Coordinates of C-alpha atoms in Angstrom, one line a residue:
X128 CA 28.8 47.8 -19.9
X129 CA 29.0 51.0 -22.0
X130 CA 32.3 52.7 -22.7
X131 CA 31.2 55.7 -20.5
X132 CA 30.4 53.3 -17.6
X133 CA 33.8 51.6 -18.0
X134 CA 35.6 55.0 -18.0
X135 CA 33.8 56.1 -14.8
X136 CA 34.5 52.7 -13.1
X137 CA 38.2 52.9 -14.0
X138 CA 38.4 56.5 -12.9
X139 CA 36.8 55.7 -9.5
X140 CA 39.2 52.7 -9.1
X141 CA 42.3 54.8 -9.8
X142 CA 41.0 57.6 -7.5
X143 CA 40.3 55.2 -4.7
X144 CA 43.7 53.5 -5.1
X145 CA 45.5 56.9 -5.1
X146 CA 43.6 58.0 -2.0
X147 CA 44.4 54.8 -0.2
X148 CA 48.1 55.2 -1.1
X149 CA 48.1 58.8 0.1
X150 CA 46.4 57.9 3.4
X151 CA 48.9 55.0 3.9
X152 CA 51.8 57.4 3.2
X153 CA 50.3 60.0 5.6
X154 CA 49.9 57.4 8.3
X155 CA 53.5 56.3 7.8
X156 CA 54.6 59.9 8.2
X157 CA 52.5 60.8 11.2
X158 CA 52.5 57.5 13.1
X159 CA 55.1 57.8 15.9
X160 CA 58.2 55.7 15.4
X161 CA 58.1 55.1 19.2
X162 CA 55.1 54.8 21.5
X163 CA 56.8 56.8 24.2
X164 CA 60.0 58.8 25.0
X165 CA 61.8 58.5 28.3
X166 CA 64.5 61.1 29.4
X167 CA 67.4 60.7 31.8
X168 CA 70.2 63.2 32.6
X169 CA 70.9 66.8 33.5
X170 CA 69.7 70.3 32.8
X171 CA 70.1 69.9 29.0
X172 CA 67.0 67.6 29.2
X173 CA 65.4 68.4 32.6
X174 CA 61.9 69.6 31.8
X175 CA 61.1 70.6 35.4
X176 CA 61.8 67.9 38.0
X177 CA 63.9 70.4 40.0
X178 CA 60.8 72.6 40.5
X179 CA 59.6 70.1 43.0
X180 CA 60.8 69.7 46.6
X181 CA 64.5 69.3 46.1
X182 CA 67.2 71.2 48.1
X183 CA 68.9 72.5 45.0
X184 CA 69.6 76.0 43.7
X185 CA 69.6 74.7 40.1
X186 CA 66.1 75.8 39.2
X187 CA 64.6 77.5 36.1
X188 CA 61.0 78.2 37.3
X189 CA 61.4 81.9 37.0
X190 CA 61.5 84.5 34.2
X191 CA 63.3 84.9 31.7
X192 CA 63.5 81.1 31.4
X193 CA 60.6 79.8 29.2
X194 CA 59.9 83.3 27.7
X195 CA 59.5 81.9 24.2
X196 CA 57.3 79.0 25.2
X197 CA 53.7 79.2 23.9
X198 CA 52.4 80.6 27.3
X199 CA 55.6 82.6 27.9
X200 CA 56.0 81.1 31.4
X201 CA 59.0 79.4 33.0
X202 CA 58.3 75.8 33.8
X203 CA 61.8 74.4 34.7
X204 CA 63.4 74.2 31.3
X205 CA 66.9 75.9 31.2
X206 CA 66.3 77.7 28.0
X207 CA 64.1 80.3 26.4
X208 CA 61.9 77.6 24.9
X209 CA 62.0 74.0 24.1
X210 CA 64.8 71.6 25.1
X211 CA 66.5 69.1 22.7
X212 CA 64.3 66.4 24.3
X213 CA 61.1 68.2 23.4
X214 CA 62.3 68.9 19.9
X215 CA 63.1 65.2 19.3
X216 CA 59.7 64.2 20.7
X217 CA 58.0 66.6 18.4
X218 CA 59.9 65.5 15.3
X219 CA 59.1 61.9 16.1
X220 CA 55.3 62.8 16.5
X221 CA 55.2 61.5 20.1
X222 CA 54.3 64.8 21.8
X223 CA 55.3 68.4 21.8
X224 CA 56.4 68.8 25.4
X225 CA 57.7 66.1 27.7
X226 CA 56.4 66.5 31.3
X227 CA 58.7 66.0 34.3
X228 CA 57.9 62.8 36.3
X229 CA 57.7 64.7 39.6
X230 CA 54.9 66.9 38.3
X231 CA 52.0 66.1 40.6
X232 CA 49.1 66.2 38.1
X233 CA 50.4 63.9 35.4
X234 CA 47.6 62.4 33.3
X235 CA 47.4 58.8 32.2
X236 CA 48.1 60.0 28.6
X237 CA 51.3 61.8 29.9
X238 CA 52.4 58.4 31.4
X239 CA 51.6 56.5 28.2
X240 CA 53.6 58.6 25.9
X241 CA 56.6 59.2 28.3
X242 CA 58.1 61.5 30.9
X243 CA 61.4 63.0 32.0
X244 CA 63.4 61.8 34.9
X245 CA 66.4 64.2 34.4
X246 CA 67.5 66.7 37.0
X247 CA 69.5 69.9 36.5
X248 CA 72.9 69.7 38.1
X249 CA 73.1 65.9 37.9
X250 CA 76.0 63.8 36.7
X251 CA 77.1 60.2 36.3
X252 CA 79.4 60.7 39.2
X253 CA 77.4 60.7 42.5
X254 CA 79.8 63.3 43.9
X255 CA 78.5 65.8 41.3
X256 CA 74.9 65.5 42.5
X257 CA 76.0 65.6 46.1
X258 CA 77.4 69.1 45.5
X259 CA 74.4 70.3 43.5
X260 CA 71.7 68.5 45.4
X261 CA 70.3 67.2 42.2
X262 CA 68.8 63.8 41.6
X263 CA 71.8 61.5 40.7
X264 CA 71.7 60.0 37.3
X265 CA 72.3 56.6 39.1
X266 CA 69.1 57.3 41.1
X267 CA 66.9 58.2 38.1
X268 CA 66.3 54.5 37.2
X269 CA 64.5 54.2 40.6
X270 CA 62.1 56.9 39.4
X271 CA 61.7 54.9 36.2
X272 CA 60.7 51.8 38.3
X273 CA 57.9 53.9 39.9
X274 CA 56.9 55.0 36.4
X275 CA 56.6 51.4 35.2
X276 CA 54.4 50.5 38.2
X277 CA 52.0 53.3 37.3
X278 CA 52.1 52.4 33.6
X279 CA 51.2 48.8 34.5
X280 CA 48.3 50.1 36.6
X281 CA 47.0 51.9 33.5
X282 CA 47.4 49.4 30.7
X283 CA 48.4 46.1 32.4
X284 CA 51.7 44.3 32.7
X285 CA 51.9 43.0 29.1
X286 CA 51.1 46.3 27.3
X287 CA 53.3 48.3 29.7
X288 CA 56.3 46.2 28.9
X289 CA 55.5 46.5 25.2
X290 CA 55.6 50.3 25.6
X291 CA 58.9 50.2 27.5
X292 CA 60.5 47.8 25.0
X293 CA 59.6 50.1 22.1
X294 CA 60.1 53.5 23.7
X295 CA 63.0 55.7 22.9
X296 CA 65.3 56.4 25.9
X297 CA 67.4 59.5 25.8
X298 CA 70.4 59.9 28.2
X299 CA 72.2 63.3 28.3
X300 CA 74.7 64.1 31.0
X301 CA 78.4 64.5 31.6
X302 CA 79.5 68.2 31.5
X303 CA 78.6 68.8 35.2
X304 CA 81.0 65.9 36.2
X305 CA 84.0 67.5 34.5
X306 CA 83.2 71.1 35.2
X307 CA 82.2 70.7 38.9
X308 CA 84.5 67.8 39.8
X309 CA 87.6 68.3 37.7
X310 CA 88.1 71.7 36.1
X311 CA 86.6 74.4 38.4
X312 CA 86.4 72.4 41.6
X313 CA 89.1 69.7 41.5
X314 CA 87.3 67.2 43.8
X315 CA 88.4 64.2 41.8
X316 CA 91.9 65.3 40.6
X317 CA 93.7 63.7 43.6
X318 CA 92.1 60.3 42.7
X319 CA 92.4 60.8 39.0
X320 CA 95.5 63.0 38.3
X321 CA 95.0 62.4 34.5
X322 CA 91.7 63.4 32.8
X323 CA 91.7 60.1 30.9
X324 CA 91.3 58.1 34.1
X325 CA 88.3 60.2 35.2
X326 CA 86.8 59.8 31.8
X327 CA 87.0 56.1 32.1
X328 CA 85.4 56.3 35.5
X329 CA 82.5 58.4 34.1
X330 CA 82.0 56.0 31.1
X331 CA 81.8 53.0 33.5
X332 CA 79.1 54.9 35.5
X333 CA 77.3 55.6 32.2
X334 CA 77.5 51.9 31.2
X335 CA 76.0 50.9 34.5
X336 CA 73.0 53.2 33.9
X337 CA 72.5 51.8 30.4
X338 CA 72.7 48.2 31.7
X339 CA 70.2 49.0 34.5
X340 CA 67.7 50.6 32.0
X341 CA 68.1 47.5 29.8
X342 CA 67.3 45.2 32.7
X343 CA 64.1 47.2 33.3
X344 CA 63.0 46.7 29.6
X345 CA 64.6 49.5 27.6
X346 CA 65.9 48.5 24.2
X347 CA 66.2 51.7 22.1
X348 CA 68.7 54.1 23.7
X349 CA 70.2 57.4 22.5
X350 CA 73.2 58.6 24.4
X351 CA 74.5 62.1 24.1
X352 CA 78.2 63.0 24.0
X353 CA 79.9 66.0 25.5
X354 CA 79.6 69.5 24.0
X355 CA 82.8 71.6 23.4
X356 CA 83.1 72.3 27.1
X357 CA 86.0 74.8 26.5
X358 CA 83.5 77.0 24.7
X359 CA 80.8 77.3 27.3
X360 CA 80.5 81.0 28.2
X361 CA 80.7 80.6 31.9
X362 CA 83.7 78.3 31.6
X363 CA 85.6 80.8 29.4
X364 CA 84.8 83.5 32.0
X365 CA 86.0 81.5 35.0
X366 CA 89.1 80.1 33.3
X367 CA 90.2 82.7 30.7
X368 CA 89.8 86.3 31.6
X369 CA 90.4 87.5 28.1
X370 CA 88.3 90.1 26.4
X371 CA 88.6 88.1 23.1
X372 CA 86.8 85.1 24.7
X373 CA 88.9 82.3 23.3
X374 CA 87.7 78.8 23.8
X375 CA 89.8 76.6 26.2
X376 CA 91.3 74.2 23.6
X377 CA 92.6 71.6 26.1
X378 CA 89.1 71.2 27.5
X379 CA 87.7 70.8 24.0
X380 CA 90.3 68.2 23.3
X381 CA 89.2 66.4 26.5
X382 CA 85.6 66.4 25.1
X383 CA 86.8 65.0 21.8
X384 CA 88.7 62.2 23.6
X385 CA 85.7 61.3 25.8
X386 CA 83.4 61.3 22.8
X387 CA 85.7 58.9 21.0
X388 CA 85.8 56.6 23.9
X389 CA 82.0 56.8 24.2
X390 CA 81.6 56.0 20.5
X391 CA 83.8 52.9 21.0
X392 CA 81.9 51.8 24.1
X393 CA 78.4 52.0 22.7
X394 CA 78.7 49.3 20.0
X395 CA 80.3 47.0 22.5
X396 CA 77.4 47.6 24.9
X397 CA 74.8 47.0 22.1
X398 CA 76.5 43.7 21.2
X399 CA 76.4 42.6 24.8
X400 CA 72.7 43.5 25.3
X401 CA 70.6 41.2 23.2
X402 CA 67.9 43.1 21.2
X403 CA 69.2 46.5 22.0
X404 CA 69.8 49.4 19.6
X405 CA 72.1 52.1 21.0
X406 CA 72.9 55.3 19.1
X407 CA 75.5 58.0 19.9
X408 CA 74.2 61.5 19.7
X409 CA 76.9 63.9 18.5
X410 CA 76.5 67.4 19.9
X411 CA 80.1 68.4 19.8
X412 CA 80.5 68.8 16.0
X413 CA 77.2 70.6 15.4
X414 CA 78.0 73.1 18.2
X415 CA 81.5 73.7 16.9
X416 CA 80.0 74.2 13.4
X417 CA 77.8 76.9 14.8
X418 CA 80.7 78.6 16.5
X419 CA 83.0 78.5 13.5
X420 CA 80.3 79.6 11.0
X421 CA 77.6 81.3 13.0
X422 CA 76.0 83.2 10.1
X423 CA 75.2 79.9 8.3
X424 CA 72.8 79.1 11.2
X425 CA 71.5 82.6 11.7
X426 CA 73.6 83.3 14.8
X427 CA 75.3 86.6 15.6
X428 CA 76.6 85.8 19.1
X429 CA 78.2 82.5 20.2
X430 CA 80.5 83.5 23.1
X431 CA 78.0 84.8 25.6
X432 CA 74.5 84.0 26.7
X433 CA 71.4 86.1 26.0
X434 CA 70.6 86.6 29.7
X435 CA 72.3 89.4 31.6
X436 CA 75.9 89.9 30.6
X437 CA 75.9 86.4 29.3
X438 CA 79.2 85.6 31.0
X439 CA 78.1 84.2 34.4
X440 CA 74.4 84.3 34.7
X441 CA 72.6 81.0 35.0
X442 CA 69.9 79.5 37.3
X443 CA 69.0 82.0 40.1
X444 CA 71.5 84.6 38.7
X445 CA 69.5 84.7 35.4
X446 CA 66.3 86.3 36.7
X447 CA 63.6 88.8 36.2
X448 CA 66.1 91.6 36.9
X449 CA 68.5 90.4 34.2
X450 CA 68.3 92.2 30.9
X451 CA 67.7 89.8 28.0
X452 CA 68.6 90.1 24.3
X453 CA 65.8 91.0 21.9
X454 CA 66.4 88.4 19.3
X455 CA 67.0 85.1 21.1
X456 CA 67.3 83.2 17.8
X457 CA 70.6 85.1 17.1
X458 CA 72.2 83.8 20.3
X459 CA 73.7 80.3 20.5
X460 CA 73.4 80.3 24.3
X461 CA 70.4 81.5 26.4
X462 CA 72.3 81.7 29.7
X463 CA 76.0 81.3 30.3
X464 CA 75.8 77.5 30.1
X465 CA 72.6 76.4 28.3
X466 CA 71.9 76.6 24.6
X467 CA 69.0 78.6 23.2
X468 CA 66.0 76.9 21.6
X469 CA 67.5 77.9 18.2
X470 CA 70.6 75.9 18.9
X471 CA 68.6 72.9 20.0
X472 CA 66.6 73.1 16.8
X473 CA 69.8 72.9 14.7
X474 CA 70.9 69.8 16.7
X475 CA 67.5 68.3 16.5
X476 CA 67.4 68.7 12.7
X477 CA 70.7 66.8 12.5
X478 CA 69.8 64.1 14.9
X479 CA 66.3 63.3 13.5
X480 CA 67.5 61.4 10.4
X481 CA 70.1 59.5 12.4
X482 CA 67.5 58.4 14.9
X483 CA 65.2 57.2 12.1
X484 CA 68.0 55.5 10.3
X485 CA 69.1 53.6 13.4
X486 CA 65.7 52.6 14.9
X487 CA 63.5 52.4 11.8
X488 CA 65.5 49.6 10.3

């Protein structure tokens, strides 16, 4: 073989090897870490289940909700755009938007890659959902059972359980329990005169949900902690009629204590559930960081929502007649309770490497 032929052959070999390496790297980057994503909880992750026949006032199927979605239409998400669950699913290359399970026209592909069972107004405490008429978090695993039945009908029992075993489960709830049952409406205070007792009750309810999901096949579980509840705009309005809008520090301390207990509980749960991986999702510290140093994240307003006055408006009170801010990305909250898509993006950017670190290993 001539020198020229050897050179050409070597060049082709190197080129082919490099292309194969690049393709392998690209596939490793784009291939989803999980085959599906399954969502349980409240309005922070409800992608539209409350749109469907439920006797609840907690709905976001009207403008200005959804105004920054690709089609600019409200679809049940309590924000101006994507929710944290959508952002996680996008970052993990699973899908861009997670459909609600109660959506009547779900495709087989929707089912294969995961759905949302969450309901705005829900809580771990059944009493919370009784007052809001939302789907109880404790009831959401029953919807999951119906989902599994349909999944088995599409791919068969074995493949369905493989998808369930490897799917990422996200659970996000808790604030409604404390705000609706303890702080603003003291339904549980007679039974639990000290907040620590009620926290323990809620954590036991959460544990029951995790154990039930595990019994149904879930193995990879992400559990969200509480936000700084004392800094939610509506909470400051109802509890602290001060023009300077100070956060309610005691309620923030309650959030910190609950989150510490949750972080202690989850490793114990993981150890007791063979083959499980359970990760705590910190939302408290990222949100406090945004409030303490808003300009770092591009925010100009952290104490009121973008919709209406931003002090009280949420759900039906945030509507087509409510004036909205021009630059939603400068507002930490979209309404008086729920974060903006910009806030969820910050939290998603922080959670993504933690999810990969925990579940990729």
